[in-house]
CSV table of C-alpha atoms and ligand atoms in Angstrom, one decimal:
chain,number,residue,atom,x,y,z
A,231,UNK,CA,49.8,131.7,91.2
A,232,UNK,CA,50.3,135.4,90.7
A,233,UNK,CA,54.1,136.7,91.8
A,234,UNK,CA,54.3,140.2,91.6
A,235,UNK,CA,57.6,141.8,92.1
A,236,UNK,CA,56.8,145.3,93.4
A,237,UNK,CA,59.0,148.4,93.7
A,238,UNK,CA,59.0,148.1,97.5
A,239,UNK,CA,59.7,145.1,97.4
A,240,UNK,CA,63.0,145.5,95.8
A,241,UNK,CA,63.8,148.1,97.6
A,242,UNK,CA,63.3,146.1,100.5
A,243,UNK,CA,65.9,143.6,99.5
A,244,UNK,CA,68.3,146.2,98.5
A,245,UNK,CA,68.0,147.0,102.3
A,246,UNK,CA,68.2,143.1,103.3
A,247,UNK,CA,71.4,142.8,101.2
A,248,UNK,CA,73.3,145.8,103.0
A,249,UNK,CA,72.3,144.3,106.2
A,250,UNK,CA,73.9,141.5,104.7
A,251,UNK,CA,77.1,142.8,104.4
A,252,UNK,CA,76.8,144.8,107.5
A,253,UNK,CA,76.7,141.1,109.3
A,254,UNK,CA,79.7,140.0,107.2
A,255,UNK,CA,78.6,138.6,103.9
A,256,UNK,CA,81.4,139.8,101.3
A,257,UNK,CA,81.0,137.8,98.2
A,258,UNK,CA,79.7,140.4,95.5
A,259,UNK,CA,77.8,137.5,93.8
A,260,UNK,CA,76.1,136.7,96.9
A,261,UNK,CA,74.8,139.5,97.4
A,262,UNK,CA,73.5,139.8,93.8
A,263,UNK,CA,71.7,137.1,94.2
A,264,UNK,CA,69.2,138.0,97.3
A,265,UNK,CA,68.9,141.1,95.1
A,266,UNK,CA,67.9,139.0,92.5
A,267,UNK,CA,65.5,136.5,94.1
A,268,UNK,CA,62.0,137.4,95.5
A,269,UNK,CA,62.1,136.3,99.0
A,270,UNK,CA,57.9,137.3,99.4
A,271,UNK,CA,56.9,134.6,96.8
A,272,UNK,CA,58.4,132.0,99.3
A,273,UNK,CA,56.2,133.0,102.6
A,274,UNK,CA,52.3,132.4,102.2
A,275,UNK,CA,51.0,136.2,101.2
A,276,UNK,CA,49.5,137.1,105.5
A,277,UNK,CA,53.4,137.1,106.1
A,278,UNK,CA,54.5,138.8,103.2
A,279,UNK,CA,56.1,141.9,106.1
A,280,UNK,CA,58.3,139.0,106.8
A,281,UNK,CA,59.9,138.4,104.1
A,282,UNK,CA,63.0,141.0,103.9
A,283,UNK,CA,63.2,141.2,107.6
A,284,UNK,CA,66.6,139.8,108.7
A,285,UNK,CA,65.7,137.7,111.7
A,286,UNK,CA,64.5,134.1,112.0
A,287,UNK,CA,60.6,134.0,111.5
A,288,UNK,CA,58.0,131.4,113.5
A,289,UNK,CA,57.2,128.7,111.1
A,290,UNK,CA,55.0,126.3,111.3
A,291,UNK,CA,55.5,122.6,109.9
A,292,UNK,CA,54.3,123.8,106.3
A,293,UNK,CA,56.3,126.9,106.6
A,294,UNK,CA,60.0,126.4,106.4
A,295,UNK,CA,62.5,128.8,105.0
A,296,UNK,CA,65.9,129.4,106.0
A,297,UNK,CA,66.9,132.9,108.0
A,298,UNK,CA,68.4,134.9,104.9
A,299,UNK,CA,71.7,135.4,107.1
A,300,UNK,CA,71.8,131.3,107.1
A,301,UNK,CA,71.0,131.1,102.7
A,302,UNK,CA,73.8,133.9,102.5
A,303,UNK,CA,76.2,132.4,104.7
A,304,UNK,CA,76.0,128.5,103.7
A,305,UNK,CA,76.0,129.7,99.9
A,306,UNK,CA,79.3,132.1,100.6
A,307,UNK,CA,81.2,129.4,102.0
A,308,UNK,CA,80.7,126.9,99.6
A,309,UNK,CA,82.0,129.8,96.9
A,310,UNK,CA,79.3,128.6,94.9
A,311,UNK,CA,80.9,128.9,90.5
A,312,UNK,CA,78.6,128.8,87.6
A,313,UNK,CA,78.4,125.0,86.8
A,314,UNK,CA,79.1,123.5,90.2
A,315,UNK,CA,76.9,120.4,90.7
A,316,UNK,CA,75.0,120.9,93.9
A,317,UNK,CA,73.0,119.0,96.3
A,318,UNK,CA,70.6,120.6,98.4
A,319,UNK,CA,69.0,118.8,101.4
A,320,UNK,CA,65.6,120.3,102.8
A,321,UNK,CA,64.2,122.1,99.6
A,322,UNK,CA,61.8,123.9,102.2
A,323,UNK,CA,60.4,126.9,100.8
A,324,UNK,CA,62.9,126.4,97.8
A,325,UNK,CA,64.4,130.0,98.9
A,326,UNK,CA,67.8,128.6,98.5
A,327,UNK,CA,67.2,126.6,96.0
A,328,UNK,CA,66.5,130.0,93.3
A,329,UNK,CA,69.2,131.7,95.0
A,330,UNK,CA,71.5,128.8,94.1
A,331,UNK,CA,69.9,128.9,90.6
A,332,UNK,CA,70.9,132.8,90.3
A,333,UNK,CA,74.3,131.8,90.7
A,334,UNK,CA,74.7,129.2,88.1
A,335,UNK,CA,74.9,126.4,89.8
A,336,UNK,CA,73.2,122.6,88.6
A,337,UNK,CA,70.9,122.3,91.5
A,338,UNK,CA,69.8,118.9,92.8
A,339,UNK,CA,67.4,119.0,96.5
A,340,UNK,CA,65.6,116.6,98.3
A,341,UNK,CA,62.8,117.2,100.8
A,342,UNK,CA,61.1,114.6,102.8
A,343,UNK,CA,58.1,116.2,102.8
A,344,UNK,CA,54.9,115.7,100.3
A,345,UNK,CA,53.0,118.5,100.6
A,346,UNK,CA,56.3,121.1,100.9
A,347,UNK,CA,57.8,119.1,97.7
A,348,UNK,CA,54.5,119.5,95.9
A,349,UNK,CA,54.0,123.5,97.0
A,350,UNK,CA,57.2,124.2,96.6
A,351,UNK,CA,57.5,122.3,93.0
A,352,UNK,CA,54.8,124.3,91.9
A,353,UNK,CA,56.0,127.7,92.4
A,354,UNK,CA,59.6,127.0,91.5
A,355,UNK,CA,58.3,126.0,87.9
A,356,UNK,CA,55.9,129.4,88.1
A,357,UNK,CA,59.4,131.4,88.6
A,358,UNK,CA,61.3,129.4,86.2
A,359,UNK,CA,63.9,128.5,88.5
A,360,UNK,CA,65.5,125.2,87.2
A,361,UNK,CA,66.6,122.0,89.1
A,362,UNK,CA,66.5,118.4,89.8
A,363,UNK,CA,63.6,118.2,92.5
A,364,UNK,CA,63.2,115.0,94.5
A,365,UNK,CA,60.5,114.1,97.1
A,366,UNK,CA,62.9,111.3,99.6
A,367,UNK,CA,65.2,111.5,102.5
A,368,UNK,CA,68.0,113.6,102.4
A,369,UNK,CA,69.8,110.9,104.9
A,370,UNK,CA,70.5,108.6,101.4
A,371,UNK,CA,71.4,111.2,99.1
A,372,UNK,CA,70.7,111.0,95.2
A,373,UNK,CA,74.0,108.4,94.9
A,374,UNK,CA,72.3,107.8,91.0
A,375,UNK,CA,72.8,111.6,90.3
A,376,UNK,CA,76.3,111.8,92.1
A,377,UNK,CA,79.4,112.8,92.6
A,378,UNK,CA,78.4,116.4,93.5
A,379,UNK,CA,81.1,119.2,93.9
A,380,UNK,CA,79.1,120.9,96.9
A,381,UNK,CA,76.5,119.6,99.3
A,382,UNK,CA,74.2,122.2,101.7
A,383,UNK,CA,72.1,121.2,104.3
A,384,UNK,CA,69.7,123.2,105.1
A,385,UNK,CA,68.1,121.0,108.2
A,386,UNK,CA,70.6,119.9,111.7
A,387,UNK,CA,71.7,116.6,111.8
A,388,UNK,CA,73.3,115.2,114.7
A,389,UNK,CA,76.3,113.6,112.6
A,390,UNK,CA,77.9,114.0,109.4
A,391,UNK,CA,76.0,111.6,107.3
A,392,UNK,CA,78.5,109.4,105.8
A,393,UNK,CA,76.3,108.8,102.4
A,394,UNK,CA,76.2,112.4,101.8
A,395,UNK,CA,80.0,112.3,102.3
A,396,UNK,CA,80.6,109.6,100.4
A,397,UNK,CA,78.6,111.5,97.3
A,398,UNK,CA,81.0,114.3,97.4
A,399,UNK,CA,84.0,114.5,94.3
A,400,UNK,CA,87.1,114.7,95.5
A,401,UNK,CA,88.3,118.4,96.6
A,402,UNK,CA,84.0,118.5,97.0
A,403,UNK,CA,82.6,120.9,100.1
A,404,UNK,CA,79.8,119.9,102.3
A,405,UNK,CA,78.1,122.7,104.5
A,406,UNK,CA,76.0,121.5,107.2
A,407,UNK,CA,74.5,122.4,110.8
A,408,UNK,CA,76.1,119.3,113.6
A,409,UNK,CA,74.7,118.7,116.2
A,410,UNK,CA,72.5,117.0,119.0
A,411,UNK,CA,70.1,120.2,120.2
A,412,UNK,CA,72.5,122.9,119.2
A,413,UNK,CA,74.2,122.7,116.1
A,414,UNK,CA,77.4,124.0,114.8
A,415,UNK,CA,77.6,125.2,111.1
A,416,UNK,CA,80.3,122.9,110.1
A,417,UNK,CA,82.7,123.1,106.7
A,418,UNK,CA,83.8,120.0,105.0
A,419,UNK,CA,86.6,119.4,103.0
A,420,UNK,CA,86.6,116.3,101.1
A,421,UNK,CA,90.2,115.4,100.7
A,422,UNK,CA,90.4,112.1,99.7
A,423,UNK,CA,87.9,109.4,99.2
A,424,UNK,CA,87.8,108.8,103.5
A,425,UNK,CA,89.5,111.8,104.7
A,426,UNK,CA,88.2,115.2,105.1
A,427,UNK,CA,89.0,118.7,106.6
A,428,UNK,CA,86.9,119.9,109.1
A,429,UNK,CA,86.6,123.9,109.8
A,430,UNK,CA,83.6,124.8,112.9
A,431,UNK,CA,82.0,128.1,112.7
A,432,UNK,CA,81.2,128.9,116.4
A,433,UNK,CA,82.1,132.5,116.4
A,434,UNK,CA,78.4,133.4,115.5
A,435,UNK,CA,75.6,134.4,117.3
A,436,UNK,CA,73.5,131.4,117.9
A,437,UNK,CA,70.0,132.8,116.8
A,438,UNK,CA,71.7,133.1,113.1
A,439,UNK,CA,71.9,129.2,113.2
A,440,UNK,CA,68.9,127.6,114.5
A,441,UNK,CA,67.7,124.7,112.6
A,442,UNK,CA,64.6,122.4,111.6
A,443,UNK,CA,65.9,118.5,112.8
A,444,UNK,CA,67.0,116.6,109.7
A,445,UNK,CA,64.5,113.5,109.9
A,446,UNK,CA,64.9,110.1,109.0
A,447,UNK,CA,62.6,108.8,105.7
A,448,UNK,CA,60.1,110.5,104.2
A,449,UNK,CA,56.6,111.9,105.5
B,630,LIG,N1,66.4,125.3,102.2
B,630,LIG,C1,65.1,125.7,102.8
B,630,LIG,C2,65.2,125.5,104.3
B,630,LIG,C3,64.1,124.6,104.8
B,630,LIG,S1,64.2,124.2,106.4
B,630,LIG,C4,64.8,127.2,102.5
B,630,LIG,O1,65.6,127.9,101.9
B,630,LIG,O2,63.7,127.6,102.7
B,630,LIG,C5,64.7,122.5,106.3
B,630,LIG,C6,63.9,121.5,105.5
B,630,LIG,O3,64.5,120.3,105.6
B,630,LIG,C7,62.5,121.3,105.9
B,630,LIG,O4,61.7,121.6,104.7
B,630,LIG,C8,62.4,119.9,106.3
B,630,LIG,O5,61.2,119.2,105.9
B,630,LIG,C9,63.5,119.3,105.4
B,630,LIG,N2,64.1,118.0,105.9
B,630,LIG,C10,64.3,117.6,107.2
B,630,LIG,N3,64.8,116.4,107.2
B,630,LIG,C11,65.0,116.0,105.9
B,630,LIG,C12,65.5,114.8,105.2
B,630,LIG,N4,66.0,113.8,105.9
B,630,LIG,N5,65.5,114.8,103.9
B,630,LIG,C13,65.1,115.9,103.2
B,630,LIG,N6,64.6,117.0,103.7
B,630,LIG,C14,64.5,117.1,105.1
């Protein structure tokens, strides 16, 4: 696997991060991260153009990564801190994955499926981006790995899954896309062990938010 990290291509995410904040995106640490992360080495190299654009990008079933307003925006309002313990469901591309590894965090992600888990295993190893990596289905959690002070979901599910809530600490935060055909980037609070707060982001432009279904088992 060769990664080469051009001068263009920084220069390309400096661009992506101003855009960034443009949109909205204030966290300085954020921000550091997309800096930090090289978003070509997750998009096979014919769609390496791709990569620091900020709109959402055809992909195909092997192909999934997460519109760079979405990673910035789920990561920001979980105020990611160095040491969190965080579950990921849908490693994907494992794009947010590395940029939750730039920020500190004890990263923990399930994907359902093989051949993604395998690619993206591989190439996450190559860039020395450590976490807990797990081929199953997101829907059950890791409850052996558990409590975890923030969950993200990267894929839509229609409901809050209640294992994923019940795998949260205390005070824990849950970010995920509800919904059945649209979905509604949704903040949870975990404030005791059945009750939660519940904040709805619908003042954003729908195309920012448009998401892979989150699938029962594995593939
Ligand atoms: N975080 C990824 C986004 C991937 S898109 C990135 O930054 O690139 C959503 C991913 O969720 C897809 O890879 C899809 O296969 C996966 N997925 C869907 N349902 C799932 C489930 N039940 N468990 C685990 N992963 C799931």
């Amino acid at each position: 696997m060769q990664l080469v990290d051009k001068a263009k291509h920084q220069g390309s995410r400096k661009r992506l991060a101003l855009e960034l904040q443009e949109m909205g995106i204030e966290s300085s640490l954020v921000l550091e991260a997309i800096l930090k992360v090289p978003r070509h080495y997750f998009l096979d190299s014919s769609f390496e153009e791709h990569a620091y654009q900020n709109k959402a990008f055809p992909i195909g079933t092997d192909q999934t990564i997460s519109h760079p307003y979405t990673v910035a925006f789920q990561t920001e309002v979980l105020a990611i801190k160095k040491g969190d313990k965080v579950l990921e469901i849908g490693t994907g591309s494992g794009y947010q994955t590395a940029v939750l590894f730039h920020l500190g965090a004890d990263i923990y992600s399930i994907e359902r499926q093989h051949f993604l888990f395998d690619k993206t295993k591989q190439l996450l190893t190559a860039m020395k981006v450590k976490a807990f990596l797990h081929y199953g289905d997101g829907y059950e959690g890791l409850p052996e790995k558990g409590p975890f002070d923030k969950i993200i979901v990267t894929a839509g599910a229609p409901k809050l899954p209640e294992k994923l809530f019940l795998q949260l600490t205390i005070g824990g935060m849950m970010i995920i896309p509800i919904g059945q055909g649209e979905q509604t980037m949704t903040l949870i609070i975990k404030t005791s062990k059945s009750t939660y707060k519940k904040v709805e982001f619908d003042n954003f432009n729908e195309s920012h938010f448009r998401f892979v279904p989150m699938l029962k088992n594995k593939k």
